[in-house]
Short mmCIF file of C-alpha atoms in Angstrom, two decimals:
data_model
loop_
_atom_site.label_atom_id
_atom_site.label_comp_id
_atom_site.label_asym_id
_atom_site.label_seq_id
_atom_site.Cartn_x
_atom_site.Cartn_y
_atom_site.Cartn_z
CA MET A 71 0.00 0.00 0.00
CA LYS A 72 2.81 2.44 0.94
CA LYS A 73 4.35 1.83 -2.48
CA TYR A 74 1.22 3.10 -4.25
CA ILE A 75 1.02 6.24 -2.05
CA ILE A 76 4.61 7.20 -2.94
CA LEU A 77 3.89 6.69 -6.63
CA ALA A 78 0.77 8.82 -6.41
CA VAL A 79 2.54 11.75 -4.64
CA PHE A 80 5.61 11.76 -6.89
CA PRO A 81 3.86 13.22 -10.00
CA ILE A 82 2.43 16.03 -7.82
CA LEU A 83 5.89 16.96 -6.48
CA LEU A 84 7.33 16.81 -9.98
CA SER A 85 4.58 19.09 -11.21
CA CYS A 86 5.24 21.67 -8.45
CA LYS A 87 8.96 21.65 -9.13
CA LYS A 88 8.36 22.11 -12.84
CA GLU A 89 5.96 25.01 -12.25
CA LYS A 90 8.41 26.72 -9.89
CA THR A 91 11.25 26.48 -12.42
CA THR A 92 9.10 27.93 -15.20
CA THR A 93 8.08 30.93 -13.05
CA THR A 94 11.69 31.75 -12.09
CA THR A 95 12.78 31.63 -15.70
CA ALA A 96 10.04 34.09 -16.70
CA THR A 97 11.08 36.49 -13.93
CA GLU A 98 14.69 36.36 -15.09
CA ILE A 99 13.65 37.15 -18.66
CA ILE A 100 11.67 40.20 -17.50
CA ALA A 101 14.64 41.40 -15.45
CA GLN A 102 16.94 40.98 -18.43
CA LYS A 103 14.61 43.04 -20.58
CA LYS A 104 14.60 45.85 -18.01
CA ASP A 105 18.38 45.80 -17.82
CA SER A 106 18.70 46.03 -21.58
CA VAL A 107 16.64 49.25 -21.81
CA THR A 108 18.90 52.25 -22.42
CA VAL A 109 17.98 55.28 -20.32
CA ALA A 110 17.78 58.38 -22.50
CA GLU A 111 20.21 61.16 -21.58
CA PRO A 112 18.31 64.20 -20.23
CA ASN A 113 18.13 67.17 -22.55
CA TYR A 114 19.91 70.34 -21.46
CA LYS A 115 20.41 73.62 -23.26
CA LEU A 116 22.78 76.17 -21.81
CA ASP A 117 21.20 79.51 -20.92
CA GLU A 118 24.02 81.85 -19.95
CA SER A 119 21.70 84.11 -17.95
CA THR A 120 20.81 81.30 -15.52
CA VAL A 121 24.35 80.19 -14.58
CA PHE A 122 26.51 81.99 -12.01
CA GLY A 123 29.97 81.66 -10.53
CA VAL A 124 30.16 80.44 -6.94
CA TYR A 125 33.17 81.19 -4.72
CA GLN A 126 34.31 80.69 -1.16
CA LEU A 127 34.65 84.19 0.29
CA THR A 128 35.49 83.41 3.91
CA ASN A 129 36.21 80.29 5.94
CA LYS A 130 32.44 79.89 6.44
CA ASP A 131 30.79 81.65 3.50
CA ILE A 132 30.14 80.32 -0.01
CA ALA A 133 28.32 82.67 -2.36
CA ILE A 134 27.10 83.39 -5.86
CA CYS A 135 29.27 86.39 -6.77
CA ILE A 136 28.13 88.80 -9.45
CA PRO A 137 30.75 91.41 -10.43
CA VAL A 138 29.42 94.92 -11.05
CA GLN A 139 30.03 96.31 -14.52
CA PHE A 140 30.20 100.07 -13.95
CA GLY A 141 29.03 102.18 -16.87
CA ASP A 142 27.35 99.26 -18.65
CA SER A 143 23.80 100.54 -19.24
CA ASP A 144 22.76 97.19 -20.75
CA ASN A 145 23.58 95.35 -17.53
CA LEU A 146 20.41 95.98 -15.50
CA LEU A 147 21.73 94.54 -12.23
CA SER A 148 24.90 96.66 -12.42
CA LYS A 149 22.84 99.73 -13.27
CA LYS A 150 20.61 99.10 -10.25
CA TYR A 151 23.70 98.73 -8.07
CA GLU A 152 25.14 102.05 -9.27
CA ASN A 153 21.82 103.80 -8.66
CA PHE A 154 21.63 102.31 -5.16
CA LEU A 155 25.10 103.62 -4.26
CA VAL A 156 24.11 107.16 -5.23
CA LYS A 157 20.57 107.14 -3.85
CA ASP A 158 21.62 105.67 -0.51
CA SER A 159 24.73 107.87 -0.31
CA ILE A 160 27.03 105.01 0.62
CA PRO A 161 28.86 106.23 3.78
CA TRP A 162 32.47 105.47 2.75
CA MET A 163 31.92 107.18 -0.61
CA TYR A 164 30.48 110.35 0.90
CA GLY A 165 32.53 110.59 4.09
CA ARG A 166 29.60 109.77 6.37
CA ASP A 167 29.26 107.52 9.41
CA MET A 168 28.42 103.86 8.78
CA LYS A 169 25.03 104.14 10.55
CA ASP A 170 23.01 101.07 9.53
CA TYR A 171 25.77 99.68 7.33
CA LYS A 172 27.77 96.93 8.98
CA TYR A 173 30.98 95.13 8.17
CA TYR A 174 30.05 91.54 7.41
CA ASP A 175 33.68 90.45 7.05
CA ILE A 176 37.02 92.27 7.07
CA ILE A 177 39.36 89.33 7.63
CA SER A 178 39.13 87.76 4.15
CA VAL A 179 40.41 89.09 0.85
CA GLY A 180 38.21 92.21 0.80
CA PRO A 181 35.71 94.02 3.06
CA LEU A 182 32.15 92.74 2.80
CA TYR A 183 29.25 94.99 3.85
CA TYR A 184 25.71 94.24 4.98
CA ASN A 185 22.72 96.55 4.87
CA LYS A 186 19.07 95.51 5.19
CA ARG A 187 17.84 97.89 2.48
CA PHE A 188 20.49 96.56 0.11
CA GLU A 189 19.53 92.96 0.88
CA ASN A 190 15.83 93.65 0.31
CA ALA A 191 16.52 95.42 -2.98
CA PHE A 192 18.82 92.79 -4.49
CA LYS A 193 17.55 89.52 -3.09
CA LYS A 194 14.43 89.77 -5.23
CA GLU A 195 16.63 89.93 -8.33
CA MET A 196 17.51 86.25 -7.86
CA LYS A 197 15.67 82.96 -7.48
CA ASN A 198 15.08 81.48 -4.04
CA SER A 199 17.03 78.28 -4.75
CA TYR A 200 19.75 77.04 -7.08
CA PHE A 201 21.52 73.84 -8.01
CA VAL A 202 25.06 74.34 -6.74
CA TYR A 203 27.87 72.33 -8.35
CA GLY A 204 31.30 71.77 -6.87
CA THR A 205 34.35 69.65 -7.53
CA LYS A 206 32.69 66.52 -6.08
CA SER A 207 28.92 66.72 -6.54
CA PHE A 208 25.94 69.06 -6.38
CA GLN A 209 22.98 69.93 -4.17
CA GLN A 210 20.01 72.27 -4.23
CA SER A 211 20.63 75.31 -2.03
CA THR A 212 18.87 78.51 -1.02
CA ILE A 213 20.10 82.08 -0.55
CA LYS A 214 20.36 82.97 3.13
CA LYS A 215 21.96 86.43 3.04
CA VAL A 216 22.99 89.17 0.60
CA VAL A 217 26.16 91.22 1.13
CA PHE A 218 28.46 93.18 -1.16
CA GLN A 219 32.01 94.39 -1.67
CA SER A 220 32.65 98.02 -2.51
CA THR A 221 36.18 99.36 -3.01
CA GLU A 222 37.88 102.48 -4.29
CA CYS A 223 39.12 100.49 -7.26
CA GLY A 224 35.61 99.63 -8.36
CA ASN A 225 36.04 95.86 -8.36
CA ASP A 226 32.67 95.61 -6.62
CA TYR A 227 30.45 92.56 -6.54
CA ILE A 228 27.17 91.39 -5.04
CA ALA A 229 27.45 88.21 -2.98
CA TYR A 230 24.47 85.93 -2.47
CA ILE A 231 25.50 83.68 0.42
CA LEU A 232 24.22 80.11 0.10
CA ASN A 233 23.40 77.39 2.62
CA VAL A 234 25.51 74.90 0.69
CA ASP A 235 27.31 71.99 2.35
CA LYS A 236 30.93 71.85 1.26
CA ASN A 237 31.20 68.28 2.52
CA ILE A 238 28.72 67.30 -0.19
CA VAL A 239 29.71 69.47 -3.17
CA GLY A 240 33.44 69.87 -2.53
CA ASN A 241 34.99 73.19 -3.53
CA PRO A 242 32.17 75.40 -4.92
CA LEU A 243 32.10 76.24 -8.63
CA ILE A 244 28.78 77.24 -10.22
CA ALA A 245 25.09 77.68 -9.49
CA SER A 246 22.31 77.07 -12.00
CA GLU A 247 18.59 77.79 -12.01
CA LYS A 248 18.10 74.56 -13.95
CA GLU A 249 19.53 71.18 -13.03
CA ILE A 250 22.46 70.30 -15.27
CA PRO A 251 22.91 66.60 -16.18
CA LEU A 252 26.61 67.04 -15.53
CA LYS A 253 28.84 64.01 -15.86
CA TYR A 254 31.77 64.19 -13.45
CA GLY A 255 34.86 62.60 -14.93
CA SER A 256 38.61 62.29 -14.42
CA ASN A 257 40.00 61.51 -17.86
CA TYR A 258 40.06 64.98 -19.40
CA SER A 259 43.79 65.45 -19.93
CA GLU A 260 43.60 65.98 -23.71
CA THR A 261 40.57 68.24 -23.40
CA ASN A 262 42.39 70.27 -20.74
CA LYS A 263 45.29 70.82 -23.13
CA SER A 264 43.01 71.93 -25.96
CA ILE A 265 41.08 74.37 -23.77
CA LYS A 266 44.21 75.84 -22.17
CA LYS A 267 45.86 76.35 -25.55
CA SER A 268 42.76 78.09 -26.90
CA ALA A 269 41.94 80.26 -23.88
CA ALA A 270 45.37 81.13 -22.47
CA LYS A 271 45.95 84.23 -24.61
CA GLU A 272 42.66 85.80 -23.47
CA SER A 273 43.16 84.88 -19.82
CA THR A 274 43.14 87.82 -17.41
CA GLU A 275 45.30 85.77 -15.04
CA ASN A 276 47.98 85.38 -17.70
CA ASN A 277 47.80 89.02 -18.80
CA TYR A 278 47.58 90.74 -15.40
CA GLY A 279 48.09 88.14 -12.68
CA PHE A 280 50.84 85.66 -11.90
CA GLY A 281 50.46 83.86 -15.23
CA ASN A 282 49.43 80.53 -13.75
CA TYR A 283 46.22 80.10 -15.75
CA ASN A 284 45.42 76.42 -16.06
CA PRO A 285 41.71 75.65 -16.54
CA ILE A 286 40.71 72.27 -15.13
CA VAL A 287 37.82 70.30 -16.65
CA TYR A 288 35.73 68.75 -13.89
CA GLY A 289 32.70 67.57 -15.85
CA ASN A 290 30.88 67.62 -19.14
CA TYR A 291 27.48 67.34 -20.78
CA LYS A 292 27.94 65.93 -24.28
CA ASN A 293 30.35 68.38 -25.97
CA LEU A 294 30.04 71.08 -23.27
CA TYR A 295 33.00 71.09 -20.88
CA PHE A 296 32.87 72.76 -17.47
CA THR A 297 36.13 74.20 -16.13
CA TYR A 298 37.57 76.15 -13.22
CA TYR A 299 40.77 78.01 -12.50
CA ASP A 300 41.18 78.41 -8.74
CA ASP A 301 43.43 77.29 -5.89
CA PHE A 302 40.55 77.69 -3.39
CA LYS A 303 42.89 79.40 -0.91
CA TRP A 304 42.71 83.11 -1.77
CA TYR A 305 39.93 83.91 0.72
CA ASP A 306 42.56 83.38 3.43
CA LYS A 307 45.09 86.23 3.31
CA LYS A 308 47.69 84.10 5.06
CA SER A 309 47.47 81.23 2.57
CA GLY A 310 50.04 82.61 0.14
CA SER A 311 47.67 82.12 -2.79
CA ASN A 312 48.96 82.96 -6.28
CA CYS A 313 45.50 83.18 -7.80
CA GLN A 314 44.47 86.72 -8.74
CA PHE A 315 41.58 86.01 -11.09
CA PRO A 316 39.70 82.82 -10.13
CA GLU A 317 37.43 81.71 -12.96
CA ARG A 318 34.63 79.33 -13.91
CA ALA A 319 33.87 78.69 -17.57
CA ILE A 320 31.95 76.51 -20.01
CA PHE A 321 33.54 75.61 -23.33
CA GLU A 322 32.18 73.85 -26.38
CA LEU A 323 34.31 71.46 -28.41
CA ASP A 324 33.10 70.62 -31.90
CA SER A 325 33.85 67.47 -33.90
CA LYS A 326 36.97 69.11 -35.36
CA GLY A 327 38.37 69.91 -31.93
CA ILE A 328 37.72 73.65 -32.19
CA VAL A 329 37.20 75.25 -28.78
CA LYS A 330 34.60 77.96 -28.20
CA LEU A 331 34.00 79.83 -24.94
CA LEU A 332 30.27 79.96 -24.20
CA TRP A 333 30.17 81.39 -20.67
CA SER A 334 32.55 82.51 -17.94
CA SER A 335 32.61 84.08 -14.49
CA GLU A 336 35.68 85.73 -13.03
CA MET A 337 36.65 87.47 -9.79
CA ASP A 338 39.04 90.41 -9.79
CA LEU A 339 41.13 90.09 -6.63
CA LEU A 340 43.81 92.45 -7.87
CA GLY A 341 41.72 95.57 -8.53
CA LEU A 342 42.32 96.16 -12.22
CA PRO A 343 40.56 99.58 -12.33
CA CYS A 344 43.28 100.91 -9.99
CA LEU A 345 46.15 99.85 -12.24
#
């Protein structure tokens, strides 16, 4: 009797095993199909008006820095800045007491000022948040304060201080209103050479600084290459930095290897108008 029971159960077990094997195989096929699907690269078109240079100004402050172009009537932000200086009778320009103007920082490379009226007037000229890219990665950040540098030389700039985490992004480089599908890479040696050869003659650092201009490619999107020239030390006066004109730039390389500068941001630490 036991013999017949075993024979009767065996086909059932065989059937279950067969069914289980078939199901696993189907799952594997589905997984293979998913793996074989190529994810389309996101589309991105550079809009120069939505990208800004980001710099470390003090040991604790990282900011979008927008240099003022005095006398440029087409630059609306610079024109607004000039009008503000006159209308508000900036104390150090008119020999008045500081009153409600405060020094935000005097230890770093240049004096930074804070004034509530200035902050209210210029904060609304920018978006509330930006995608901030550094040497390692990027994160979305917001503007937490607005200060500015004003000097006798006229190398003024507006600084939008960000709540960016340097541990995440690395050394700060650019901010963008739109997310950039930037591919961080390390094998850009030939591209570096091409860009340096093309841009060196026009470099302010080579023409007026210490002549150490060497743009470093840190990422790309298709044939757009993102570069920086910076030693990331100049905000500390005691660092012995040899960087006078830190720069961020975006270059385009065509199929023939021709380099074209599409966008750049540069800080004047020397004070060219005084030379």
